[in-house]
Amino acid sequence: MRDEPTADEILAAVAAYLRAPASDPERAAFEDRVAAGAVELARRDLSLGLAAEAAELDRLHALLGPGSLDALNTELGARLRSGALELASPGVREHLWATTLDKLAIDQPRYPTYRAVLTEREASPPEES
Amino acid sequence: MSALERLAPRLAPGDVTVANLKRLSAGASQELWRFELVSEAGEVTPVIIRRAPGGARQSAITVGLEAEAAIMRVAADSDVPVPRIRHVFEPADGLGRGFVMDVVEGETLGHRIATSPALAEARTRLAHECGAALARIHALPLDRLPPLKAATPAELVAVWEASYRASGRVRPVFELAFHWLETNLPPPRAPVLLHGDFRNGNLMVGPDGLRAVLDWELAHLGDPAEEFGWICVPSWRFGQLDMPVGGFGSREDMIAGYEAAGGGVVDRAALQWWDIFGVIRWGIMCAGMPAAFRGADPSVERAVIARRASETEIDLLRLLETA
């Protein structure tokens, strides 16, 4: 499930900044870079987010049965918190990794741990359980 | 005559005047100002003011500026590298709550500390020096310190889980991590003073190594291993994934520095719990930012940091795979 603030909120914040940019040049240079990164994040969210959430919902249906993304995430959360489901339970590890990697592809595709995991998976793909 | 000019004679001997007052940052919890004391002979001494925003507001989670200054004075007596405190504001000063300390020059930006060629030599011993500084901090006599909050591992988990629940969003990876933290709680230990936020940004580093430990506002009492976990959170390695300590050093060097400075033998096996706790703590801080973004701080920077919560989910998954 995509995190918040939403792409729409992020773009609104960038627009507000562009109308009233920082006056100090050093500060402005920094905030301009932050704004450019935010626009890129919003673009990835808009181009990848719906497909990622559809795949997430399919996996949750397979794990837990019918329901909405919100309701099934809450259900999954409760079962993980209580220990009724764990990483080794059928489908859980695959679901959590797939969901997390999809989130990183949107939020921070250059995050070093994400890059390292992708490289490891290219070298030895995880087995299906 | 300004309040600061009236205060100047108490900050340095002789007939001292104030020059070049400049605001350095407008942090949410603290204001930082820099100015110069100029002696009759023209000698210039730069100093820093750390002050509550608007002079008065203080966050409930921080120790308070007076306590911060008191802890730094005790720390200085035990050879912890800290800026010297020159004066703690009194009501009669008319400057609000805060204190004046010496300037320590150097680098605090994490990515420069982790990658700058000018600091390559310093990086070879920085983790060791951080370990030594932590050992001295953890040995500070509690009876000389102001009253500070203490928490057992179980209480820490409860406090941070409540903060996560308040964000109103379910994160299955956090739920998995909370279950693991709760079922693998380390036994409570005799509490020691913890800096509470010992990581890049709060470490002043020069080519000669660690020069000062800054920002004591999150000091509290607890298990020493909490600090090892916090500085090893992957979020502040700046691309240097194989350098767990702040992107500049190895865990083993930090522990060697700790043990050599009298910190006692570190139980390596106990560190994993604190690594996972450190990552989820940062994750919960990020997860709480959408509320701040929709309230007091609707900045682009705040929005982007809020979307860093997912980086802690991938780090947690990786840690939990081997836990």
XYZ file of C-alpha atoms in Angstrom:
452
model
C 0.000 0.000 0.000
C 1.400 3.365 -1.012
C 2.623 5.563 1.803
C 1.627 9.124 2.599
C 1.635 12.011 1.861
C 0.003 11.084 -1.462
C 1.427 12.080 -4.846
C -1.271 14.747 -5.015
C -0.279 16.236 -1.653
C 3.405 16.179 -2.612
C 2.770 17.999 -5.888
C 0.624 20.579 -4.080
C 3.508 21.211 -1.658
C 5.937 21.645 -4.589
C 3.547 24.120 -6.243
C 3.262 26.081 -2.990
C 7.071 26.166 -2.728
C 7.498 27.346 -6.345
C 5.182 30.261 -5.649
C 7.236 31.284 -2.609
C 10.785 29.912 -2.980
C 13.453 30.349 -0.303
C 15.169 33.753 -0.431
C 18.586 32.651 0.823
C 20.474 31.324 -2.269
C 22.119 28.403 -0.465
C 18.816 27.381 1.100
C 17.039 27.796 -2.261
C 19.561 25.548 -4.030
C 18.921 22.849 -1.431
C 15.137 23.206 -1.508
C 15.101 23.209 -5.326
C 16.869 19.834 -5.304
C 14.407 18.515 -2.713
C 11.497 19.761 -4.868
C 12.888 18.080 -8.006
C 13.249 14.817 -6.102
C 9.689 15.165 -4.812
C 8.313 15.616 -8.336
C 10.191 12.493 -9.433
C 8.776 10.557 -6.466
C 5.241 11.684 -7.384
C 5.792 10.636 -11.008
C 6.892 7.139 -9.923
C 3.917 6.942 -7.567
C 1.516 7.859 -10.387
C 3.065 5.491 -12.938
C 3.720 2.439 -10.684
C 1.401 2.793 -7.693
C -1.895 1.394 -9.002
C -0.317 -1.729 -10.502
C 1.674 -2.328 -7.305
C -1.462 -2.084 -5.174
C -3.400 -4.388 -7.513
C -0.667 -7.031 -7.223
C -0.575 -6.525 -3.452
C -4.343 -7.049 -3.238
C -4.110 -10.249 -5.339
C -1.510 -11.646 -2.941
C -3.598 -10.657 0.088
C -6.649 -12.414 -1.399
C -4.556 -15.561 -1.830
C -3.264 -15.277 1.744
C -6.394 -14.207 3.628
C -9.452 -14.410 1.359
C -11.756 -11.669 0.091
C -11.696 -8.073 1.305
C -10.450 -4.557 0.536
C -6.766 -3.594 0.531
C -7.235 -1.626 3.735
C -9.160 -4.348 5.557
C -6.804 -7.135 4.496
C -3.708 -5.132 5.438
C -5.205 -4.544 8.876
C -5.975 -8.268 9.151
C -2.462 -9.242 8.051
C -1.007 -6.750 10.522
C -3.027 -8.176 13.414
C -1.984 -11.758 12.594
C 1.701 -10.806 12.324
C 1.551 -8.852 15.568
C 0.042 -11.792 17.458
C 2.410 -14.326 15.895
C -0.455 -16.252 14.246
C 1.408 -15.592 10.990
C 5.163 -15.317 10.713
C 7.797 -14.843 8.053
C 7.976 -18.601 7.468
C 4.180 -19.034 7.064
C 3.248 -19.985 3.460
C 3.225 -16.932 1.211
C 4.056 -14.379 3.948
C 7.729 -13.904 3.196
C 7.049 -13.572 -0.559
C 4.211 -11.112 0.042
C 6.134 -8.853 2.435
C 9.203 -8.765 0.198
C 7.227 -8.106 -2.991
C 5.197 -5.338 -1.335
C 8.276 -3.744 0.204
C 10.326 -3.864 -3.004
C 7.424 -2.269 -4.916
C 7.277 0.508 -2.316
C 11.015 1.170 -2.597
C 10.757 1.287 -6.401
C 8.427 4.262 -5.895
C 9.791 5.939 -2.757
C 13.565 5.524 -3.112
C 14.852 3.418 -6.023
C 18.423 4.449 -5.170
C 18.264 3.393 -1.510
C 21.428 1.282 -0.930
C 19.680 -1.649 0.807
C 17.187 -1.817 -2.081
C 19.988 -1.845 -4.648
C 21.824 -4.534 -2.658
C 18.705 -6.738 -2.452
C 18.070 -6.386 -6.197
C 21.675 -7.386 -6.930
C 21.431 -10.402 -4.597
C 18.187 -11.498 -6.251
C 19.697 -11.244 -9.710
C 22.544 -13.493 -8.582
C 20.259 -16.029 -6.871
C 16.483 -15.569 -7.310
C 14.394 -16.524 -4.250
C 12.668 -19.905 -4.474
C 8.883 -20.056 -4.663
C 7.309 -21.578 -1.575
C 21.695 48.285 24.931
C 20.493 44.775 24.055
C 20.103 41.899 26.498
C 22.985 40.120 24.780
C 25.294 43.151 25.163
C 24.395 43.318 28.848
C 25.267 39.628 29.172
C 28.629 39.881 27.337
C 30.794 40.721 30.403
C 29.640 37.468 32.016
C 30.726 35.402 29.008
C 34.393 36.444 28.951
C 36.724 38.502 31.117
C 37.414 42.165 30.423
C 35.464 44.722 28.500
C 33.773 42.538 25.888
C 31.413 43.584 23.113
C 29.099 41.544 20.885
C 29.394 41.386 17.093
C 28.048 39.573 14.042
C 24.969 37.956 15.590
C 23.567 35.496 13.042
C 20.826 32.903 13.167
C 22.110 29.479 12.083
C 18.964 27.393 12.021
C 15.294 27.482 12.750
C 14.880 23.948 14.039
C 11.522 22.808 15.337
C 12.834 22.125 18.819
C 15.794 24.518 19.108
C 17.075 27.828 17.794
C 20.804 28.143 17.089
C 22.556 31.523 16.924
C 26.197 32.377 16.457
C 27.925 35.584 17.477
C 31.348 36.889 18.375
C 32.762 38.208 21.611
C 35.275 40.959 20.875
C 37.773 41.910 23.582
C 39.249 45.418 24.075
C 42.400 44.212 22.327
C 40.302 43.126 19.342
C 40.514 39.410 20.067
C 37.508 37.603 18.572
C 35.888 34.520 20.171
C 32.956 32.962 18.323
C 30.222 31.410 20.483
C 26.887 29.664 19.973
C 23.508 30.191 21.600
C 21.165 27.246 21.852
C 17.759 28.568 22.772
C 14.146 27.406 22.996
C 12.091 28.548 19.976
C 10.872 32.075 20.625
C 12.809 31.864 23.877
C 10.277 29.756 25.754
C 8.686 26.765 24.012
C 10.096 23.366 24.953
C 9.067 20.002 23.604
C 7.841 17.442 26.122
C 10.209 14.721 24.877
C 13.392 16.743 25.357
C 15.218 17.090 28.669
C 15.067 20.890 28.662
C 17.908 23.262 27.867
C 19.013 23.759 31.473
C 19.333 19.985 31.947
C 21.120 19.691 28.614
C 23.736 22.232 29.756
C 24.073 20.521 33.138
C 24.708 17.133 31.495
C 27.274 18.655 29.117
C 29.170 20.159 32.055
C 29.338 16.779 33.809
C 30.339 15.137 30.513
C 33.181 17.638 30.019
C 34.544 16.759 33.481
C 34.824 13.115 32.357
C 36.666 13.892 29.115
C 33.687 13.437 26.833
C 34.359 15.810 23.917
C 31.655 18.499 24.223
C 31.542 22.250 23.587
C 32.318 24.208 26.764
C 29.231 25.787 28.342
C 29.893 29.477 29.095
C 26.571 30.486 30.554
C 23.057 29.168 31.154
C 20.410 31.867 30.757
C 18.716 33.094 33.916
C 15.347 34.884 33.978
C 17.135 38.180 34.727
C 19.081 37.866 31.449
C 15.874 38.520 29.512
C 16.868 36.039 26.784
C 14.414 33.217 27.445
C 15.596 29.667 28.033
C 18.902 28.521 26.607
C 22.654 28.634 27.007
C 25.866 29.955 25.470
C 28.605 27.512 24.467
C 31.911 27.579 22.633
C 32.110 26.945 18.913
C 33.700 23.680 17.829
C 34.605 23.855 14.154
C 34.279 20.831 11.890
C 31.852 18.741 9.876
C 28.488 17.401 11.040
C 26.955 16.448 7.681
C 26.719 12.650 7.593
C 27.446 12.132 3.925
C 30.602 14.269 4.096
C 31.797 12.436 7.214
C 31.210 9.119 5.424
C 32.756 10.043 2.073
C 34.853 13.259 2.120
C 38.496 12.628 1.097
C 39.579 15.311 3.608
C 38.269 13.080 6.424
C 39.672 9.760 5.118
C 42.361 9.662 7.804
C 39.855 10.528 10.555
C 37.516 7.751 9.385
C 40.151 5.113 10.170
C 39.725 5.776 13.908
C 36.346 7.502 14.171
C 34.347 4.388 15.140
C 36.934 3.611 17.849
C 36.678 7.201 19.152
C 32.883 7.027 19.115
C 33.064 3.841 21.182
C 35.395 5.532 23.668
C 33.113 8.587 23.938
C 30.099 6.335 24.534
C 31.954 4.426 27.270
C 32.668 7.723 29.092
C 29.081 8.927 28.644
C 27.697 5.666 30.020
C 29.988 5.920 33.054
C 28.892 9.450 34.066
C 27.840 9.582 37.728
C 24.038 9.633 37.866
C 24.024 11.464 41.211
C 25.574 14.516 39.531
C 23.027 14.590 36.699
C 19.594 16.200 36.587
C 16.611 13.822 36.916
C 16.121 11.902 33.655
C 13.548 9.442 32.378
C 14.429 5.750 32.392
C 12.790 2.974 30.379
C 13.202 -0.809 30.230
C 13.228 -2.491 26.806
C 9.588 -3.572 27.352
C 8.597 0.022 28.148
C 10.457 1.319 25.086
C 8.579 -1.110 22.871
C 5.262 -0.016 24.401
C 6.030 3.693 23.993
C 7.128 3.372 20.371
C 4.323 1.021 19.460
C 1.818 3.558 20.825
C 3.474 6.247 18.709
C 3.238 3.977 15.638
C -0.445 3.202 16.333
C -1.116 6.953 16.564
C 0.026 7.320 12.931
C -3.189 5.491 12.045
C -1.710 3.300 9.297
C -1.055 -0.441 9.496
C 2.381 -1.551 8.330
C 2.646 -5.337 8.233
C 6.476 -5.238 8.420
C 6.352 -3.111 11.586
C 3.816 -5.541 13.081
C 6.173 -8.444 12.377
C 9.040 -6.495 13.958
C 7.020 -5.594 17.065
C 6.131 -9.254 17.545
C 9.811 -10.177 17.299
C 10.914 -7.376 19.655
C 8.328 -8.386 22.240
C 9.167 -12.094 22.137
C 12.933 -11.490 22.291
C 13.140 -8.754 24.941
C 16.595 -8.391 26.507
C 16.614 -8.540 30.305
C 16.538 -5.088 31.935
C 19.954 -3.821 33.024
C 21.053 -1.249 35.565
C 20.340 1.995 33.682
C 23.175 4.291 32.607
C 23.139 7.757 31.048
C 22.515 7.565 27.304
C 23.117 10.447 24.920
C 19.941 9.317 23.195
C 20.705 10.570 19.688
C 24.331 9.566 19.112
C 24.612 9.551 15.298
C 25.672 11.559 12.252
C 24.448 15.104 12.511
C 25.241 15.252 16.218
C 28.933 14.371 15.882
C 31.389 17.176 15.094
C 34.285 15.671 13.149
C 37.557 17.167 11.922
C 40.580 15.724 10.117
C 41.886 14.859 13.601
C 38.775 12.789 14.457
C 35.799 13.207 16.805
C 35.826 16.761 18.174
C 32.499 17.067 19.953
C 29.269 15.270 20.755
C 26.378 17.704 20.267
C 22.616 17.898 20.879
C 22.000 16.265 24.227
C 18.289 17.028 24.227
C 17.207 13.359 24.021
C 19.421 12.173 26.915
C 17.793 9.528 29.083
C 18.638 6.461 31.162
C 18.698 2.966 29.725
C 20.650 0.038 28.277
C 24.020 1.058 26.762
C 23.381 -1.143 23.709
C 20.570 1.205 22.642
C 23.241 3.650 21.439
C 25.117 0.995 19.418
C 21.907 0.077 17.608
C 20.996 3.691 16.887
C 24.288 4.703 15.250
C 24.198 1.479 13.171
C 20.795 2.192 11.547
C 21.378 1.729 7.775
C 19.529 4.992 7.035
C 22.638 6.956 7.975
C 25.307 5.019 6.105
C 25.178 7.273 3.047
C 25.820 4.508 0.564
C 28.535 2.859 2.667
C 26.450 -0.226 3.524
C 29.487 -2.203 4.679
C 30.351 0.480 7.270
C 27.636 -0.055 9.885
C 28.773 2.711 12.234
C 27.442 5.870 10.589
C 28.810 4.855 7.180
C 32.363 5.436 8.453
C 33.406 2.473 10.580
C 32.986 -1.093 11.720
C 30.978 -2.295 14.683
C 34.030 -4.183 15.955
C 36.134 -0.956 15.986
C 33.413 0.873 17.919
C 33.150 -1.939 20.470
C 36.944 -2.138 20.791
C 36.998 1.594 21.550
C 34.212 1.137 24.073
C 35.898 -1.717 25.884
C 39.344 -0.042 25.828
C 37.856 3.082 27.455
C 36.455 1.055 30.341
C 32.941 0.523 29.037
C 32.944 -3.130 30.082
C 32.653 -6.190 27.895
C 29.940 -5.794 25.259
C 27.621 -8.765 24.725
C 27.695 -8.977 20.892
C 24.715 -11.338 20.767
C 22.523 -8.764 22.532
C 23.115 -6.117 19.861
C 20.738 -7.575 17.280
C 17.675 -6.597 19.317
C 18.898 -3.006 19.514
C 19.702 -2.929 15.785
C 16.096 -3.851 15.025
C 14.770 -1.447 17.646
C 16.887 1.379 16.170
C 15.536 0.819 12.668
C 11.906 0.703 13.768
C 12.413 3.821 15.899
C 13.538 5.767 12.804
C 10.713 4.178 10.820
C 8.131 5.342 13.340
C 9.628 8.843 13.294
C 9.138 8.887 9.493
C 5.680 7.326 9.773
C 4.621 10.171 12.071
C 5.621 12.853 9.580
C 2.475 12.915 7.399
C 0.673 14.362 10.433
C 3.324 17.082 10.824
C 3.187 17.735 7.061
C -0.590 18.204 7.221
C -0.194 20.437 10.274
C 2.651 22.640 11.420
C 5.176 21.952 8.618
C 3.653 21.539 5.110
C 7.129 21.677 3.497
C 8.326 19.568 0.563
C 11.228 18.326 2.662
C 8.857 17.035 5.346
C 6.763 15.243 2.696
C 9.812 13.531 1.234
C 11.148 12.429 4.639
C 7.702 10.966 5.411
C 8.117 8.741 2.365
C 11.358 7.368 3.834
C 9.358 5.084 6.170
C 9.576 2.341 3.522
C 13.395 2.324 3.664
C 13.091 1.083 7.245
C 10.698 -1.665 6.127
C 13.279 -3.131 3.762
C 15.989 -2.846 6.437
C 13.710 -4.488 9.020
C 12.865 -7.347 6.663
C 16.538 -7.921 6.029
C 17.368 -7.926 9.735
C 14.390 -10.156 10.609
C 15.411 -12.708 7.962
C 18.502 -13.496 10.028
C 17.032 -12.850 13.494
